[in-house]
mmCIF file of C-alpha atoms in Angstrom:
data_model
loop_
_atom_site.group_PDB
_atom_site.id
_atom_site.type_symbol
_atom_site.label_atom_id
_atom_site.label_comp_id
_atom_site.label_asym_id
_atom_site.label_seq_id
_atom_site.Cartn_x
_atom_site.Cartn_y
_atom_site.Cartn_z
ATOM 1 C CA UNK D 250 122.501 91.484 105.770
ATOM 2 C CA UNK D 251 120.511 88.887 104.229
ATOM 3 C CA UNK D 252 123.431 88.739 101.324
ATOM 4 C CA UNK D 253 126.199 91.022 100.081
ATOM 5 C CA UNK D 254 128.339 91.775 97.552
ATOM 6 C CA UNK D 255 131.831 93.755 97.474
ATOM 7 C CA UNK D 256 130.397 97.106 97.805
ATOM 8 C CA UNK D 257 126.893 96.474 98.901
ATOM 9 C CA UNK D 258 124.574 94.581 101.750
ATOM 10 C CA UNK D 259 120.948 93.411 101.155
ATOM 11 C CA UNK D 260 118.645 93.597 103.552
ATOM 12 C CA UNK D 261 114.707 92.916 104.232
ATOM 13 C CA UNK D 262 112.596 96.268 104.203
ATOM 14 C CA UNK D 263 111.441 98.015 107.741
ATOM 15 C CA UNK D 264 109.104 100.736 108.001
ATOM 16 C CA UNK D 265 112.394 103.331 109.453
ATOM 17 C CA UNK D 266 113.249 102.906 105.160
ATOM 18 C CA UNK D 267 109.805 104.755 104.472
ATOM 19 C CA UNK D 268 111.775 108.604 104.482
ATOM 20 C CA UNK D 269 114.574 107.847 101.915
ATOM 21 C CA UNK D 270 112.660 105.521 99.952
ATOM 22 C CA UNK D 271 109.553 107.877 99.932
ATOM 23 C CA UNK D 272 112.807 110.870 98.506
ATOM 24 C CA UNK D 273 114.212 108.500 96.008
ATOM 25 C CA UNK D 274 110.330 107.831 94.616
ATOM 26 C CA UNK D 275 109.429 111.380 94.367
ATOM 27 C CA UNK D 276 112.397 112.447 92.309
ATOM 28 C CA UNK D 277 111.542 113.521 88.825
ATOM 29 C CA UNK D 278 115.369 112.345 87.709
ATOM 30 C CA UNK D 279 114.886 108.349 89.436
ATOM 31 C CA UNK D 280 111.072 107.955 88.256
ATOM 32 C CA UNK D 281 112.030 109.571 84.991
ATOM 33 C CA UNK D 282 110.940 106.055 83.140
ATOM 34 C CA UNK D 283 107.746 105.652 85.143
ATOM 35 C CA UNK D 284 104.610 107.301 84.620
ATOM 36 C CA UNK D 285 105.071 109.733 87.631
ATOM 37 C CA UNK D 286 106.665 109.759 91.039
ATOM 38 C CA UNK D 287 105.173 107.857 93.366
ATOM 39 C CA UNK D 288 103.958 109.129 96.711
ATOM 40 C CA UNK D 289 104.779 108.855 100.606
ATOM 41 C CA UNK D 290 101.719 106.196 100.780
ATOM 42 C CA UNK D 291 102.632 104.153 98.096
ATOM 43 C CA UNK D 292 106.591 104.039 99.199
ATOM 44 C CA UNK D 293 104.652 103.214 102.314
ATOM 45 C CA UNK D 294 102.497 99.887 100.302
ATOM 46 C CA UNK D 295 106.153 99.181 98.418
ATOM 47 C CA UNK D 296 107.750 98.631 101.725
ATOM 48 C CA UNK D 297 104.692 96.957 102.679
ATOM 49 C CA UNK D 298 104.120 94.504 100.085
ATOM 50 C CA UNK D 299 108.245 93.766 99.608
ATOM 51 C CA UNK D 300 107.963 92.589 103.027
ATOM 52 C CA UNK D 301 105.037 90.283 102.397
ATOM 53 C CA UNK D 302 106.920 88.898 99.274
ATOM 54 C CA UNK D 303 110.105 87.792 101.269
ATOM 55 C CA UNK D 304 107.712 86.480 103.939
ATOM 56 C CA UNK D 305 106.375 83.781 101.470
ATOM 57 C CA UNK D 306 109.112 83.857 98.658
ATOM 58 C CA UNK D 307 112.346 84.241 100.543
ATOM 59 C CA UNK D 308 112.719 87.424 98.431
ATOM 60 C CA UNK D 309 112.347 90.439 97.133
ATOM 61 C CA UNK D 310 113.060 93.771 95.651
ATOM 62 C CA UNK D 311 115.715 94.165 98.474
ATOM 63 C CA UNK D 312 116.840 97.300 100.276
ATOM 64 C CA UNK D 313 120.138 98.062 99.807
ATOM 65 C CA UNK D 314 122.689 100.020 101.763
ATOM 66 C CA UNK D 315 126.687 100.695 100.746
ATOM 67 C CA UNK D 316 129.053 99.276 102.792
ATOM 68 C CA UNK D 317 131.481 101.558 102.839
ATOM 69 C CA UNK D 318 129.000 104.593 104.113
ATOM 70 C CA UNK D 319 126.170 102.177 105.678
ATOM 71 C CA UNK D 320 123.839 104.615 103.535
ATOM 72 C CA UNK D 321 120.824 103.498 102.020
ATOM 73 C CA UNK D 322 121.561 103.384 98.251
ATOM 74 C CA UNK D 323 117.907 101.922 96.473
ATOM 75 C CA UNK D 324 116.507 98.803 96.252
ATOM 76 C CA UNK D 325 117.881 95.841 93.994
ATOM 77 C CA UNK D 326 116.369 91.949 93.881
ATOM 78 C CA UNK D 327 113.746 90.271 92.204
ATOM 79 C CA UNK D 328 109.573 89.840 92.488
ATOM 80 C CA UNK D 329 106.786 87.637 91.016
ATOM 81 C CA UNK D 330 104.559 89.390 88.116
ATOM 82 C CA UNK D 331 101.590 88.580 86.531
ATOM 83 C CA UNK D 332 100.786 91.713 84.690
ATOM 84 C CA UNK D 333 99.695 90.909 80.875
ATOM 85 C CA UNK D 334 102.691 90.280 78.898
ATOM 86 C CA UNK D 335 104.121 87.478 76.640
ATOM 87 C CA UNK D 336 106.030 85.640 79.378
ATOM 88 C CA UNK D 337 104.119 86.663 82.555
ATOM 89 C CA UNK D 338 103.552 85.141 84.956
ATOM 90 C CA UNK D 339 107.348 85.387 85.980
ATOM 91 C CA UNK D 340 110.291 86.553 88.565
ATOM 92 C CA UNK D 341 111.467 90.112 87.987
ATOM 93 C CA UNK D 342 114.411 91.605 88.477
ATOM 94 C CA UNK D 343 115.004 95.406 89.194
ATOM 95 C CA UNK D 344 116.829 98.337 90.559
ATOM 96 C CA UNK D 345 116.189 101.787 91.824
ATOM 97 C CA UNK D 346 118.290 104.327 93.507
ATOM 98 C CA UNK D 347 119.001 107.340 94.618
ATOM 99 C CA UNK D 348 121.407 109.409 92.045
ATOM 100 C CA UNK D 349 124.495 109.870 94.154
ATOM 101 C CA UNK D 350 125.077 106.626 93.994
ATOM 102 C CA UNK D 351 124.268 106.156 89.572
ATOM 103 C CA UNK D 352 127.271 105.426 87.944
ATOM 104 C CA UNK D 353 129.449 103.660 90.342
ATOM 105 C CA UNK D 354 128.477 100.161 88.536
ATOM 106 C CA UNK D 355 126.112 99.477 91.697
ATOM 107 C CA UNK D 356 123.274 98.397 89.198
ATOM 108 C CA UNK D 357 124.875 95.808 87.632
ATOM 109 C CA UNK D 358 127.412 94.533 90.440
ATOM 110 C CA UNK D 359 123.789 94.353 92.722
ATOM 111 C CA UNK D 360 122.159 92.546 90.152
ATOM 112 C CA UNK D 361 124.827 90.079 89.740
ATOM 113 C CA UNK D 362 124.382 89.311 93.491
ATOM 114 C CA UNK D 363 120.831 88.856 93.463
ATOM 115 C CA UNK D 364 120.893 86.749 90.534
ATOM 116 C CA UNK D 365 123.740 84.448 92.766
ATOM 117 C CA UNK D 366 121.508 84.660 95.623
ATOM 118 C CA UNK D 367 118.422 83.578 93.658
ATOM 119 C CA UNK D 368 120.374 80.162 92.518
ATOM 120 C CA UNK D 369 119.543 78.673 95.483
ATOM 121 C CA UNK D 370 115.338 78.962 95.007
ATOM 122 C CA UNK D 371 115.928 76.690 91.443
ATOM 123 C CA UNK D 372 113.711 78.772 89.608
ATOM 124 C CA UNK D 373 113.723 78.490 85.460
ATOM 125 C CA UNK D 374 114.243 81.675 84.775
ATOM 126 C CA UNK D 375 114.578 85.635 85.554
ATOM 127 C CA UNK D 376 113.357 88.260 83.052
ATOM 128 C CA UNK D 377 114.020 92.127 83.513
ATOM 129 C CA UNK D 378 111.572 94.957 81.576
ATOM 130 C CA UNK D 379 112.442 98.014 80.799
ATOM 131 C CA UNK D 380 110.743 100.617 78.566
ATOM 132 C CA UNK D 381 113.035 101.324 75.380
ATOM 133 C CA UNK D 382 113.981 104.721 76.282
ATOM 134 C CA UNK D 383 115.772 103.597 79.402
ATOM 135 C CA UNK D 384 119.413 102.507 78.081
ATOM 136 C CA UNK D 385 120.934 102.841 81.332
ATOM 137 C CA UNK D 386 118.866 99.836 82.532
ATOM 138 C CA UNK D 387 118.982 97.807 79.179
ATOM 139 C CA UNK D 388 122.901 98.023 79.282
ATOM 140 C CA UNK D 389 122.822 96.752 82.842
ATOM 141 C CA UNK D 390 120.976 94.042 81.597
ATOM 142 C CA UNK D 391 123.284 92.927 78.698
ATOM 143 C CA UNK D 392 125.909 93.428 81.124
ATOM 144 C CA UNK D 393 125.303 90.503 83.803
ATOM 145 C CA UNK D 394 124.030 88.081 80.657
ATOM 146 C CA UNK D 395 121.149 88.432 79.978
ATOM 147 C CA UNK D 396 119.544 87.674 76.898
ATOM 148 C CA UNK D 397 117.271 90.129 74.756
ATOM 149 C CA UNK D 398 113.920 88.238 73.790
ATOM 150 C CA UNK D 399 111.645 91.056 72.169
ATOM 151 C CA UNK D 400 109.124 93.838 73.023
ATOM 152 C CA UNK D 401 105.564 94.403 74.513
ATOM 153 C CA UNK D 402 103.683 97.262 75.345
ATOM 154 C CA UNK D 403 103.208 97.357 79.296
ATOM 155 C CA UNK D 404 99.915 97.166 80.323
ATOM 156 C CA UNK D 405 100.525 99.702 83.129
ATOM 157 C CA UNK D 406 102.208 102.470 80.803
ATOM 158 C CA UNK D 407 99.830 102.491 77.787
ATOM 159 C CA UNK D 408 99.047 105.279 76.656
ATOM 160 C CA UNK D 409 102.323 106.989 77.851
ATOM 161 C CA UNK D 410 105.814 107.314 75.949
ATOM 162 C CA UNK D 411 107.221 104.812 77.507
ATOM 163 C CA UNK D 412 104.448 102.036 76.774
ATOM 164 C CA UNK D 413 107.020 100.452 74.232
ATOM 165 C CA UNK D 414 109.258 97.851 76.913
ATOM 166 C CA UNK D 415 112.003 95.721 76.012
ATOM 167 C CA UNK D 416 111.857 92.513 77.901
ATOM 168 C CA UNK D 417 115.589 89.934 78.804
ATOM 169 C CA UNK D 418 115.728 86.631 79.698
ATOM 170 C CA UNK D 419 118.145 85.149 82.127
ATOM 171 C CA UNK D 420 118.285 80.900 82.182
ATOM 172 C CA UNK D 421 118.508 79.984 85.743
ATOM 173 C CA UNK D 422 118.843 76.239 85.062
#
């Protein structure tokens, strides 16, 4: 593992990841704050382009396995955006995974990690978006300190009910 925490290990994306991944991204329940599941090929690109982003960046939206089971669990870490929004260009942070594993505190005890990890690139800042309907997220955000700043409407969910995003701040510095 590239990095762990107590329950989890973080690892670089290889293409043997493309079956769970591709499960967890076609579940109605997971993508239920995205404008629709996403399909084998673009699990496929995600695995894809994740690699290319720790290949120049030294991270990513990792893959992440539990200890304990050595199961893949989701994906947790961070990625550069540019989509149109207020404080874009920026580093992202953001989870997925799989619902066993929702409500063991994962989310936020991952993010925690990655945020540690991510100390060492000396970067300003972190934000996390999250459309206002998804409370699970913006409590995991709150929860590992970081800071509310206001809302935008996502360019890539316009026109959808969850256009309306919430967007934190975390100070790196």
């Amino acid at each position: 593992y590239i990095f762990q925490s107590s329950r989890l290990g973080f690892r670089t994306w290889d293409l043997s990841d493309l079956d769970k991944l591709a499960r967890m991204n076609a579940d109605a329940e997971v993508m239920r704050y995205f404008p629709a599941t996403q399909s084998r090929e673009q699990s496929r690109e995600f695995i894809l382009k994740m690699q290319q982003h720790h290949a120049v960046h030294g991270f990513c939206y990792f893959a992440v396995v539990e200890l304990e089971s050595d199961e893949f669990v989701g994906f947790i870490g961070a990625c550069h955006q540019d989509f149109e929004a207020p404080f874009t260009p920026c580093v992202d942070i953001g989870w997925r995974f799989l619902t066993p594993f929702w409500g063991k505190g994962y989310a936020q005890e991952g993010a925690k990690a990655v945020l540690d990890f991510l100390s060492m690139f000396h970067l300003d800042s972190i934000y996390a978006v999250a459309p206002e309907l998804n409370l699970p997220s913006i409590k995991v955000m709150e929860r590992i300190g970081m800071t509310r700043i206001g809302t935008f409407h996502h360019p890539a969910l316009i026109n959808t009910q969850l256009s309306s995003c919430v967007y934190f701040l975390k100070s790196m510095k």
